[in-house]
């Protein structure tokens, strides 16, 4: 029997509220901590000659001891203020000072850890292709906030590139393992941000970690190459995924901003990187990081990216890897493009053949000397019962070598990294691993570069294998690794790990915005770290295969760079609209996109507007544009106090113009209708404005999918454009027919015979969630 969806929704909303309140509980220690202090730029007294001097003086005025310089960063562009070391009492006193708008405690962020160009229709990149490299591509610079960059990778070769654009004001910072010559016409800038990290964790050990833009981890190199890597023929990981690796925008430039270190990424460093990147002249920011959800005015990244958007910078962020749980998103501000993850049509099949003769298909990326004979049966063991425990999870120190030596060990997914389970088995003398999914992952298969032969299998088959091992005293299995396969159907499928909506901060803003390839993505890798990222892994590879919304975010950043090159006049919102309204919601079997965790059809809470379609995004026909004042008026509709709104008012003249009566009226490309609990509200009207970016004379008519619980009326039903960039408005009225207990999903499409401008529609009743 299935779960009651209403109970499930209520449970998750309550759980989220609880998480929200816990997130705001104060830490009452009196030692000094880092606080981000936002200042009102316009309030600087005339007695000061510059803002940095005023910021410093204001902080010093509340310090009990002027024993050291408390300021670790000064922010001047996308954000105004400082990061400073203060005691809690000093922070409270500072909040009362003139010109101080808000104070945020330091927050820790985590990394959201090729075939994709072809899968996305970006190849062949020949002279006839609409995506063939043009000089305009070279003008676009993408700032990647991550773990740095490995400059020797062939993906960052700058052969044939034109000189660095004149508008670029960035720098190539040097340090251990990174010199000026490591920047080139592809890597145009590289900076490091560690003051917040060191203030929180102590000095970086420069023997163990590069205190320079050099990427030890590999994550930053992988994301940067996915955005804008130069084509590399014959790229592969130990023979897997062989082909040409290239970024989404091979002509774009990369500026690497290293904000993540071995112990995490801290908000004061991230904020400084956003501030610096905007001043340097980036056109796109790619941020594959997340740190939970705070209300807009308490989220320093939300405020900094608002500033970036005001300066015309497109910001792409990963949605997070908290799926398939509902309400698991991060980076939900409407001015950010929030990216979920989906699969490619490529797989790395492997099989488990049981002693019973039954063969089960899984995936693997293992290649090494410890190969098992494909036709030989080996003893297989499972250390759990039918429920997970520390031994069944193969956690460190839980496997008895006398029990597992010489055997294939079944390990349940969960708690520890998948590759680490393989190392635990190897250290205990096991010869292979069957990695079994649990309910959280369903049938989704993620391939890993294990240290011993390993096959990952879905939950249903995993249960079958475990049952066999528990009930048969002489259970055996063989593992066979079958290489790379393409043309997999169905694809794309929404990744089980991809974080899901609804967007609890504002239900009227549908998130995620879009999904893009994020499972088993091949891209450049650090020469410092093995492909499994485990310290015991001494293998070195030039390319690695990773999965996560960290991988899907740079796909969108790179495609945004292509759109910016073709349409330099487009705003960040116009680029986002083009990506969203041209997205598709059917897979390569012409069925609705599926959710890997359940293999049921996915909903807009899982896939947003759908799967990215770069070729269509180039010519979307119509766009939903939003300017900085519109976003500010959206914030005004969020019942923020004047003090709370102040953090977004970097320019003194921004006031609430009340152009948006309610949050659902923001000119967003997705339509989310929220009926209040009160039964007397039976009709809601939302308004939208579209801008014609297609042929000057264009005639569109509307098609709306039917809904069970509401009747929908669109006025007018036809839009007649007579010139390019002309704006026309329409309104949509939703009238209740029969109140539904669960959210309803559908879409609205404007058609002119060439273009299909699609907006997802979500209808919820507060009582139903």
XYZ file of C-alpha atoms in Angstrom:
769
model
C 0.000 0.000 0.000
C 1.406 3.496 -0.886
C 2.047 6.263 1.608
C -0.659 8.873 2.099
C 0.715 11.834 0.057
C -0.882 14.405 2.381
C 0.766 12.872 5.450
C 4.068 12.723 3.556
C 3.844 16.414 2.607
C 2.898 17.511 6.127
C 5.770 15.484 7.566
C 8.340 17.086 5.272
C 7.054 20.609 5.773
C 7.124 20.145 9.565
C 10.612 18.642 9.332
C 11.738 21.599 7.267
C 10.277 24.086 9.745
C 12.154 22.293 12.518
C 15.401 22.416 10.521
C 14.768 26.115 9.919
C 14.370 26.886 13.625
C 17.416 24.789 14.573
C 19.430 26.660 11.907
C 18.676 29.942 13.631
C 19.576 28.826 17.187
C 22.356 31.046 18.488
C 25.797 29.829 19.387
C 26.524 31.591 22.643
C 30.268 31.258 23.023
C 32.155 34.446 23.794
C 35.306 33.706 21.782
C 35.910 35.620 18.588
C 34.263 34.321 15.411
C 33.966 35.659 11.882
C 30.941 37.836 11.130
C 30.007 39.376 7.785
C 29.026 43.007 8.346
C 26.960 44.763 5.682
C 27.343 48.537 5.594
C 25.196 51.240 4.001
C 27.621 52.733 1.465
C 25.711 56.012 1.305
C 25.946 56.584 5.084
C 29.715 57.196 5.185
C 30.462 60.395 7.137
C 32.323 63.134 5.236
C 35.243 62.877 7.673
C 36.349 59.628 5.954
C 38.172 59.609 2.642
C 37.266 56.055 1.627
C 34.924 53.250 2.581
C 37.606 50.812 3.770
C 38.815 53.392 6.322
C 35.237 53.985 7.559
C 34.501 50.233 7.788
C 37.688 49.719 9.822
C 36.951 52.618 12.162
C 33.394 51.372 12.798
C 34.634 47.892 13.739
C 37.389 49.285 15.975
C 34.835 51.443 17.833
C 33.144 48.353 19.308
C 36.235 46.185 19.878
C 36.988 45.585 23.573
C 40.675 45.193 22.740
C 42.390 46.757 19.762
C 45.015 44.035 19.947
C 44.906 43.160 16.258
C 43.358 44.129 12.983
C 39.937 42.487 13.184
C 39.025 42.894 9.516
C 39.804 39.954 7.237
C 37.981 41.160 4.095
C 36.590 44.403 2.747
C 33.756 44.071 0.196
C 33.193 46.862 -2.337
C 31.312 45.705 -5.474
C 28.528 43.109 -5.288
C 28.301 43.640 -1.522
C 29.388 46.486 0.757
C 30.992 45.879 4.122
C 33.568 43.675 5.805
C 34.234 40.271 7.297
C 35.578 40.766 10.815
C 36.639 38.707 13.852
C 34.362 39.665 16.748
C 33.058 38.273 20.002
C 29.301 37.821 20.231
C 29.035 40.873 22.512
C 31.031 43.000 20.043
C 28.813 41.843 17.181
C 25.714 42.869 19.162
C 27.201 46.306 19.833
C 28.226 46.713 16.182
C 24.663 46.005 15.038
C 23.587 49.229 16.792
C 26.186 51.421 15.037
C 25.182 53.969 12.378
C 25.584 52.670 8.844
C 25.502 48.974 9.837
C 22.696 47.308 7.888
C 23.063 43.658 8.909
C 25.438 41.155 10.506
C 25.682 37.513 9.390
C 27.592 34.793 11.219
C 30.090 32.828 9.100
C 28.444 29.850 7.310
C 30.133 26.696 6.022
C 29.288 25.531 2.490
C 29.913 22.110 0.919
C 30.864 21.080 -2.615
C 27.962 19.516 -4.499
C 29.654 16.700 -5.712
C 32.275 13.392 -22.406
C 29.391 12.752 -23.711
C 27.276 15.692 -22.699
C 28.021 18.102 -25.613
C 26.803 15.511 -28.116
C 23.832 14.568 -25.935
C 22.896 18.261 -25.683
C 23.110 18.794 -29.450
C 26.268 20.930 -29.308
C 28.206 18.728 -31.759
C 29.424 18.450 -34.395
C 31.049 21.833 -33.898
C 31.801 22.314 -37.580
C 31.512 25.468 -39.630
C 27.849 24.846 -40.409
C 26.873 24.339 -36.782
C 24.995 27.160 -35.080
C 27.366 26.560 -32.153
C 30.557 26.780 -34.180
C 33.115 28.896 -32.416
C 32.885 32.580 -33.178
C 35.096 35.440 -32.089
C 32.247 36.628 -29.830
C 32.696 33.478 -27.688
C 36.138 34.715 -26.688
C 34.696 37.815 -25.041
C 32.740 35.860 -22.408
C 34.438 35.119 -19.077
C 33.061 32.583 -16.605
C 34.076 32.853 -12.957
C 34.218 29.391 -11.323
C 34.051 29.394 -7.503
C 35.479 26.048 -6.439
C 38.689 24.261 -5.339
C 40.983 25.975 -7.859
C 42.344 24.708 -11.175
C 45.015 22.321 -12.553
C 46.503 24.532 -15.300
C 48.512 21.783 -17.055
C 45.345 19.952 -18.143
C 44.946 19.830 -21.920
C 41.403 21.137 -21.355
C 42.924 24.568 -20.625
C 45.081 24.751 -23.760
C 44.747 28.246 -25.274
C 46.073 27.484 -28.779
C 44.387 29.689 -31.364
C 42.625 31.920 -28.824
C 42.602 35.687 -29.295
C 44.133 38.038 -26.698
C 42.302 38.454 -23.389
C 39.351 40.904 -23.731
C 40.091 44.504 -22.781
C 37.230 44.603 -20.234
C 38.980 42.002 -18.054
C 40.447 43.474 -14.862
C 41.311 40.230 -13.055
C 44.660 38.962 -11.812
C 46.741 35.805 -11.754
C 47.713 35.330 -8.111
C 50.779 33.225 -7.424
C 51.739 30.815 -4.658
C 53.118 27.324 -4.179
C 52.794 25.422 -7.453
C 51.152 28.330 -9.291
C 53.022 31.031 -11.187
C 52.069 33.834 -13.579
C 52.708 31.627 -16.633
C 50.001 29.187 -15.456
C 47.432 31.743 -16.576
C 46.985 32.036 -20.338
C 44.344 33.062 -22.860
C 42.019 30.303 -21.553
C 42.645 30.662 -17.788
C 42.560 34.469 -17.693
C 42.486 34.816 -13.911
C 43.123 32.829 -10.747
C 42.645 34.013 -7.172
C 42.582 32.454 -3.689
C 40.322 33.254 -0.710
C 41.270 31.644 2.591
C 41.107 34.290 5.331
C 37.678 33.176 6.529
C 38.726 29.520 6.368
C 41.887 30.149 8.389
C 40.026 32.272 10.940
C 37.628 29.356 11.517
C 40.013 26.374 11.300
C 43.552 27.659 11.853
C 46.403 28.162 9.401
C 46.490 26.057 6.244
C 49.320 23.488 6.346
C 51.196 24.512 3.220
C 53.061 21.189 3.140
C 49.774 19.287 2.714
C 47.734 21.816 0.758
C 48.435 24.338 -1.986
C 47.803 27.836 -0.609
C 47.497 28.959 -4.222
C 45.015 28.611 -7.096
C 46.370 25.101 -7.837
C 43.632 22.490 -7.437
C 44.589 19.589 -5.230
C 41.057 18.193 -4.931
C 40.079 17.924 -8.626
C 36.519 19.222 -8.224
C 37.323 22.760 -9.437
C 39.280 21.490 -12.451
C 36.361 19.207 -13.374
C 33.740 21.987 -13.139
C 35.917 24.557 -14.988
C 36.588 22.095 -17.831
C 32.862 21.299 -18.054
C 32.090 25.022 -18.439
C 34.674 25.949 -21.046
C 37.290 23.232 -21.580
C 39.098 23.182 -24.948
C 38.457 20.014 -27.009
C 40.734 17.086 -26.044
C 40.681 14.072 -28.378
C 41.053 10.608 -26.908
C 40.011 11.658 -23.401
C 38.997 8.772 -21.125
C 39.121 7.420 -17.580
C 41.102 4.145 -17.571
C 39.598 3.384 -20.979
C 36.027 4.268 -19.989
C 34.027 7.026 -21.785
C 36.626 7.316 -24.574
C 36.083 10.250 -26.922
C 36.558 14.007 -27.252
C 36.114 15.897 -23.985
C 35.078 19.521 -24.401
C 33.356 22.168 -22.349
C 29.944 23.579 -23.155
C 31.492 26.817 -24.426
C 34.930 25.954 -25.781
C 35.641 29.583 -26.673
C 34.786 31.112 -23.292
C 37.514 32.106 -20.826
C 37.834 30.784 -17.282
C 38.620 32.721 -14.123
C 39.239 30.375 -11.176
C 38.313 31.620 -7.687
C 39.547 29.122 -5.096
C 37.179 29.318 -2.116
C 37.175 25.672 -0.951
C 39.850 23.972 1.111
C 40.274 20.550 2.716
C 37.938 21.511 5.588
C 35.171 23.136 3.517
C 34.196 26.488 2.013
C 33.299 29.511 4.184
C 30.799 32.231 3.387
C 33.174 35.168 4.027
C 35.581 33.742 1.422
C 32.756 32.961 -1.046
C 31.372 36.478 -0.615
C 34.792 38.015 -1.248
C 35.172 35.876 -4.396
C 31.755 36.974 -5.768
C 32.591 40.606 -4.973
C 36.016 40.337 -6.621
C 34.756 38.386 -9.654
C 32.140 41.038 -10.442
C 34.777 43.792 -10.135
C 37.157 41.719 -12.325
C 34.566 41.639 -15.113
C 33.127 38.104 -15.255
C 29.940 37.653 -17.311
C 28.838 34.378 -15.713
C 29.372 32.944 -12.231
C 29.344 29.161 -11.752
C 28.920 28.139 -8.098
C 28.671 24.396 -7.380
C 28.307 24.930 -3.617
C 25.491 24.952 -1.085
C 24.962 25.773 2.572
C 21.352 25.111 3.550
C 18.482 27.578 3.275
C 18.099 30.874 5.150
C 15.597 33.616 4.425
C 16.735 35.902 1.599
C 17.913 38.732 3.855
C 19.914 36.344 6.115
C 21.735 34.583 3.275
C 24.984 36.347 2.368
C 25.321 34.435 -0.942
C 21.770 35.453 -1.874
C 22.610 39.115 -1.179
C 25.961 38.971 -3.030
C 24.420 37.289 -6.097
C 21.664 39.940 -6.089
C 24.496 42.457 -6.432
C 26.080 40.399 -9.229
C 22.733 40.231 -11.060
C 22.383 44.046 -10.749
C 25.728 44.314 -12.557
C 24.477 42.042 -15.387
C 26.204 38.823 -14.274
C 24.369 35.505 -14.834
C 24.633 33.259 -11.743
C 24.252 29.481 -11.940
C 24.223 27.381 -8.731
C 23.805 23.690 -7.978
C 20.506 22.665 -6.378
C 22.185 20.265 -3.933
C 22.444 16.506 -3.515
C 19.705 16.093 -0.901
C 17.236 14.158 -3.104
C 14.965 12.339 -3.369
C 13.606 13.974 -0.197
C 11.180 16.854 -0.914
C 12.120 20.386 0.258
C 15.850 19.593 0.007
C 16.966 22.484 -2.245
C 19.658 25.081 -1.628
C 20.374 28.295 -3.599
C 16.693 29.134 -4.187
C 16.806 32.923 -4.751
C 14.837 33.816 -7.916
C 17.809 35.738 -9.419
C 19.943 32.545 -9.234
C 19.512 29.779 -11.834
C 19.168 26.659 -9.678
C 20.278 23.488 -11.463
C 19.267 19.890 -10.724
C 20.946 16.780 -12.165
C 19.922 14.190 -14.758
C 21.492 11.248 -16.554
C 23.103 10.981 -19.989
C 22.402 8.266 -22.550
C 25.764 6.684 -21.677
C 26.376 3.952 -19.134
C 29.150 1.697 -17.816
C 27.444 -1.681 -17.480
C 28.705 -4.531 -15.324
C 27.067 -7.782 -14.264
C 26.778 -9.881 -11.149
C 26.218 -13.559 -11.929
C 24.949 -15.482 -8.903
C 25.613 -19.133 -8.179
C 21.937 -19.752 -9.001
C 22.639 -18.792 -12.626
C 20.751 -15.487 -12.315
C 22.534 -12.474 -13.905
C 21.942 -8.961 -12.560
C 23.045 -5.769 -14.356
C 24.730 -2.897 -12.541
C 27.504 -0.367 -13.295
C 31.237 -0.114 -12.647
C 34.300 1.973 -13.514
C 36.882 -0.424 -12.070
C 40.011 -1.163 -14.045
C 43.116 -2.540 -12.417
C 45.384 -5.440 -11.667
C 42.977 -7.038 -9.191
C 40.533 -8.145 -11.890
C 38.392 -11.203 -11.124
C 38.025 -13.974 -13.680
C 34.652 -13.269 -15.350
C 33.532 -16.908 -15.429
C 34.812 -17.989 -12.018
C 32.419 -18.070 -9.067
C 33.745 -16.563 -5.825
C 32.218 -16.858 -2.333
C 29.940 -13.921 -1.498
C 29.064 -12.604 1.975
C 26.680 -10.021 3.477
C 27.411 -8.852 7.012
C 23.934 -7.506 7.737
C 20.505 -8.949 8.221
C 17.668 -7.574 6.085
C 18.191 -4.176 7.733
C 21.322 -2.030 7.513
C 23.881 -1.936 10.313
C 27.461 -0.682 10.549
C 28.862 -3.950 9.138
C 26.367 -4.066 6.281
C 27.376 -0.478 5.439
C 31.060 -1.547 5.367
C 32.083 1.322 7.644
C 35.702 1.537 8.772
C 36.639 -1.047 11.400
C 33.411 -3.045 11.099
C 34.506 -5.933 8.844
C 36.095 -9.055 10.337
C 38.990 -10.123 8.060
C 38.510 -13.803 8.911
C 34.919 -13.585 7.618
C 35.495 -11.525 4.445
C 39.004 -12.527 3.263
C 38.951 -13.933 -0.261
C 35.261 -13.106 -0.709
C 33.052 -10.676 -2.606
C 31.379 -8.484 0.049
C 27.905 -6.946 -0.301
C 27.846 -3.375 1.097
C 24.773 -1.190 1.575
C 24.986 2.436 0.422
C 24.826 5.144 3.050
C 26.802 7.185 5.658
C 30.311 6.743 4.157
C 31.432 7.531 0.564
C 30.821 4.677 -1.871
C 34.502 4.344 -2.830
C 35.529 4.253 0.838
C 33.416 1.119 1.365
C 35.533 -0.566 -1.322
C 38.710 0.425 0.478
C 37.367 -0.994 3.773
C 36.633 -4.315 2.009
C 40.073 -4.301 0.362
C 41.829 -3.593 3.691
C 39.936 -6.495 5.308
C 41.089 -8.883 2.565
C 37.933 -8.915 0.438
C 38.397 -9.377 -3.302
C 35.343 -7.537 -4.651
C 32.303 -5.463 -3.735
C 28.630 -5.497 -4.673
C 27.335 -2.039 -3.720
C 23.591 -2.267 -3.036
C 21.272 0.728 -3.226
C 18.831 1.363 -0.392
C 15.368 2.956 -0.622
C 16.931 6.458 -0.685
C 18.622 5.748 -4.039
C 16.087 3.366 -5.596
C 17.252 2.100 -8.964
C 19.665 4.929 -9.747
C 23.131 3.653 -10.628
C 26.169 5.906 -10.121
C 29.509 4.560 -11.341
C 32.680 4.985 -9.262
C 36.388 4.402 -9.861
C 36.861 1.813 -7.083
C 40.150 0.412 -5.773
C 38.989 -3.183 -6.309
C 36.435 -4.891 -8.590
C 33.043 -3.425 -7.645
C 29.556 -3.402 -9.174
C 26.763 -1.042 -8.059
C 23.227 -2.479 -8.267
C 19.717 -1.072 -7.716
C 17.643 -1.536 -4.566
C 15.377 -4.335 -5.863
C 18.248 -6.492 -7.204
C 20.318 -5.618 -4.122
C 17.636 -7.121 -1.886
C 17.604 -10.249 -4.022
C 21.399 -10.671 -3.821
C 21.387 -10.060 -0.038
C 18.597 -12.590 0.451
C 20.582 -15.161 -1.537
C 23.750 -14.523 0.525
C 21.841 -14.757 3.833
C 19.946 -17.949 3.014
C 22.534 -19.928 1.045
C 25.577 -21.055 3.103
C 27.650 -21.532 -0.059
C 26.534 -18.398 -1.934
C 28.794 -17.446 -4.851
C 28.969 -14.738 -7.516
C 31.120 -13.532 -10.371
C 31.612 -9.922 -11.482
C 32.012 -8.908 -15.138
C 32.890 -5.352 -16.255
C 31.555 -4.526 -19.723
C 33.069 -1.103 -20.587
C 31.156 1.843 -22.064
C 27.744 1.799 -23.730
C 25.846 4.672 -25.381
C 22.284 5.093 -26.627
C 20.835 4.090 -23.241
C 17.031 4.332 -22.982
C 15.242 5.933 -21.287
C 17.348 9.041 -20.883
C 17.573 11.603 -19.514
C 16.251 10.522 -16.101
C 16.216 12.866 -13.056
C 18.967 11.746 -10.662
C 17.743 10.350 -7.333
C 20.309 12.478 -5.452
C 19.208 15.720 -7.149
C 17.594 18.031 -4.554
C 13.844 18.571 -4.868
C 11.279 21.303 -4.385
C 9.036 22.797 -3.413
C 10.923 25.975 -2.609
C 9.845 26.370 0.997
C 11.080 29.975 1.175
C 8.596 31.094 -1.511
C 6.223 28.453 -2.860
C 5.309 30.823 -5.718
C 8.867 30.567 -7.143
C 9.237 27.083 -8.607
C 12.670 25.519 -7.984
C 14.822 23.904 -9.252
C 14.756 25.958 -12.447
C 16.090 23.252 -14.739
C 17.985 19.952 -14.876
C 21.179 19.223 -16.842
C 23.603 16.291 -17.132
C 25.076 15.498 -13.711
C 25.561 11.703 -13.607
C 28.827 10.019 -14.703
C 30.326 13.156 -16.297
C 33.854 12.918 -17.766
C 36.030 16.041 -17.402
C 39.585 17.146 -16.533
C 41.136 16.152 -13.202
C 43.894 17.211 -10.823
C 47.283 15.515 -11.127
C 47.519 15.467 -7.332
C 44.637 13.124 -6.474
C 43.571 9.625 -7.516
C 40.246 9.155 -9.337
C 38.559 7.808 -6.170
C 39.871 10.835 -4.156
C 40.975 8.400 -1.425
C 44.435 8.967 0.130
C 45.306 5.304 -0.553
C 44.597 5.729 -4.278
C 47.976 6.260 -5.965
C 46.598 6.099 -9.515
C 46.878 9.327 -11.514
C 44.499 10.193 -14.361
C 44.029 13.207 -16.639
C 40.221 12.855 -16.679
C 37.741 11.619 -14.113
C 34.058 10.676 -14.042
C 32.002 12.362 -11.308
C 28.326 12.696 -10.404
C 26.446 15.440 -8.548
C 24.571 18.691 -9.091
C 28.135 20.121 -8.983
C 28.494 18.614 -12.472
C 25.122 19.833 -13.815
C 25.635 23.456 -12.717
C 28.682 24.088 -14.997
C 26.771 22.644 -17.976
C 24.267 25.479 -17.520
C 27.015 28.052 -16.842
C 28.768 27.118 -20.095
C 25.570 27.220 -22.140
C 24.718 30.592 -20.550
C 28.154 31.784 -21.763
C 27.252 30.676 -25.313
C 23.922 32.534 -25.119
C 25.680 35.637 -23.754
C 28.139 35.519 -26.685
C 25.281 35.298 -29.224
C 23.038 37.808 -27.418
C 25.324 40.234 -25.530
C 22.366 42.540 -24.834
C 20.386 39.870 -22.932
C 20.006 40.270 -19.160
C 20.680 37.355 -16.762
C 16.884 36.867 -16.519
C 16.553 36.745 -20.328
C 19.206 34.005 -20.531
C 17.492 32.058 -17.743
C 14.124 32.430 -19.474
C 15.539 31.133 -22.779
C 16.954 28.085 -20.962
C 13.703 27.391 -19.085
C 11.036 27.957 -21.757
C 12.832 25.761 -24.319
C 13.537 22.881 -21.891
C 11.988 19.516 -22.684
C 9.972 17.251 -20.379
C 10.080 13.988 -22.399
C 12.911 11.448 -22.650
C 14.331 9.670 -25.719
C 11.464 7.145 -25.631
C 8.976 10.083 -25.964
C 7.611 9.444 -22.465
C 7.530 11.972 -19.603
C 10.884 12.370 -17.793
C 11.270 9.777 -15.056
C 12.590 10.046 -11.508
C 15.475 7.597 -10.904
C 14.465 7.031 -7.283
C 11.033 5.610 -8.160
C 11.032 5.244 -11.958
C 7.677 7.047 -11.868
C 7.243 10.244 -13.937
C 9.090 13.158 -12.334
C 7.318 16.426 -11.505
C 8.368 20.094 -11.779
C 9.420 19.829 -8.106
C 12.076 17.388 -9.403
C 12.970 18.751 -12.851
C 11.799 22.388 -12.751
C 11.018 23.612 -16.284
C 12.605 20.432 -17.694
C 15.884 19.308 -19.252
C 18.134 21.928 -20.823
C 17.990 22.175 -24.657
C 20.820 24.506 -25.796
C 20.007 24.562 -29.516
C 16.418 25.686 -28.875
C 17.556 28.177 -26.178
C 19.541 30.072 -28.828
C 16.249 31.123 -30.459
C 13.502 31.015 -27.796
C 11.042 33.313 -29.632
C 9.800 35.020 -26.461
C 11.471 35.716 -23.127
C 10.239 36.627 -19.650
C 12.547 39.455 -18.627
C 13.078 40.629 -15.041
C 15.186 43.605 -13.978
C 16.790 44.347 -10.604
C 13.896 46.608 -9.535
C 11.392 43.806 -10.291
C 13.359 41.443 -8.040
C 13.460 44.143 -5.365
C 9.680 44.577 -5.635
C 9.367 40.796 -5.317
C 11.294 41.078 -2.028
C 8.939 43.882 -0.986
C 6.043 41.426 -1.498
C 7.744 38.948 0.875
C 6.744 41.009 3.933
C 10.360 41.945 4.671
C 10.736 44.882 7.046
C 12.424 48.076 5.796
C 15.548 47.037 7.759
C 15.541 43.585 6.161
C 15.051 45.065 2.690
C 17.943 47.426 3.302
C 20.527 44.684 2.655
C 19.436 44.589 -1.021
C 19.364 48.379 -1.361
C 22.998 48.901 -2.268
C 22.109 51.979 -4.254
C 20.334 54.526 -2.078
C 17.526 55.215 -4.539
C 16.033 51.658 -4.643
C 12.601 51.753 -3.007
C 9.498 49.542 -3.107
C 7.492 50.593 -6.159
C 4.881 47.875 -5.479
C 4.834 46.831 -9.130
C 4.342 43.243 -7.874
C 1.284 42.840 -5.650
C 2.079 39.246 -4.670
C 5.124 36.968 -5.097
C 3.413 34.942 -7.866
C 3.327 38.066 -10.066
C 7.113 38.175 -10.465
C 7.621 37.763 -14.226
C 9.092 34.290 -13.712
C 9.175 31.792 -16.619
C 7.608 29.136 -14.348
C 4.091 29.551 -12.924
C 3.404 28.381 -9.372
C -0.091 29.068 -8.025
C -0.651 28.853 -4.277
C -4.228 28.851 -3.007
C -4.464 29.911 0.643
C -6.043 27.622 3.246
C -9.160 29.775 3.466
C -11.916 28.131 1.438
C -13.422 31.468 0.379
C -10.580 32.135 -2.122
C -11.822 30.258 -5.184
C -10.002 32.231 -7.921
C -6.472 33.601 -8.357
C -5.071 35.721 -11.185
C -1.388 35.990 -12.126
C 0.183 38.337 -14.666
C 3.090 37.852 -17.069
C 4.852 39.935 -19.738
C 6.729 38.436 -22.685
C 9.305 40.147 -24.901
C 9.578 39.230 -28.577
C 13.149 38.222 -29.441
C 12.108 36.363 -32.619
C 10.968 37.745 -36.008
C 9.546 41.319 -35.752
C 6.098 40.202 -36.944
C 5.095 37.177 -34.873
C 1.704 35.769 -33.938
C 1.385 33.418 -30.959
C -1.571 31.453 -29.592
C -1.764 29.797 -26.189
C -2.262 26.122 -25.265
C -2.805 25.126 -21.616
C -2.882 21.561 -20.290
C -6.114 20.561 -18.518
C -6.224 20.363 -14.709
C -8.566 18.292 -12.599
C -9.003 20.751 -9.735
C -9.051 24.123 -11.537
C -10.312 25.819 -14.680
C -7.740 28.066 -16.377
C -8.491 31.147 -18.468
C -5.729 33.038 -20.334
C -6.448 36.587 -21.569
C -5.693 37.380 -24.344
C -5.375 33.969 -25.997
C -3.386 35.429 -28.896
C -0.382 37.748 -28.942
C 0.372 39.775 -32.108
C 3.871 41.282 -32.225
C 4.815 43.885 -34.836
C 8.440 44.553 -33.855
C 11.454 42.986 -32.164
C 11.777 43.554 -28.377
C 8.092 44.507 -28.203
C 6.527 43.558 -24.851
C 2.997 42.184 -24.494
C 1.249 41.126 -21.290
C -1.313 38.459 -20.459
C -3.118 37.294 -17.344
C -4.028 33.783 -16.214
C -7.002 33.167 -13.936
C -7.225 29.908 -11.976
C -10.706 29.044 -10.675
C -11.264 26.133 -8.289
C -13.464 23.294 -9.586
C -12.744 20.531 -7.061
C -10.091 21.093 -4.372
C -7.316 18.502 -4.800
C -5.402 17.119 -1.815
C -2.043 16.977 -3.624
C -0.233 19.452 -5.922
C -1.219 19.407 -9.611
C 1.236 19.827 -12.502
C 0.919 20.920 -16.117
C 2.095 23.553 -18.572
C 1.281 26.643 -20.634
C 2.749 27.004 -24.149
C 2.789 30.007 -26.505
C 3.139 28.765 -30.119
C 3.794 30.607 -33.384
C 4.360 27.598 -35.651
C 8.156 27.678 -35.090
C 8.669 28.370 -31.391
C 7.111 26.672 -28.377
C 7.539 28.885 -25.313
C 6.649 26.593 -22.416
C 6.084 27.457 -18.760
C 5.539 24.685 -16.210
C 2.454 25.206 -14.015
C 2.223 23.967 -10.426
C -1.006 24.384 -8.449
C -0.886 23.849 -4.693
C -3.242 24.452 -1.812
C -1.589 25.241 1.489
C -3.820 22.627 3.122
C -2.451 19.993 0.710
C 1.174 20.438 1.778
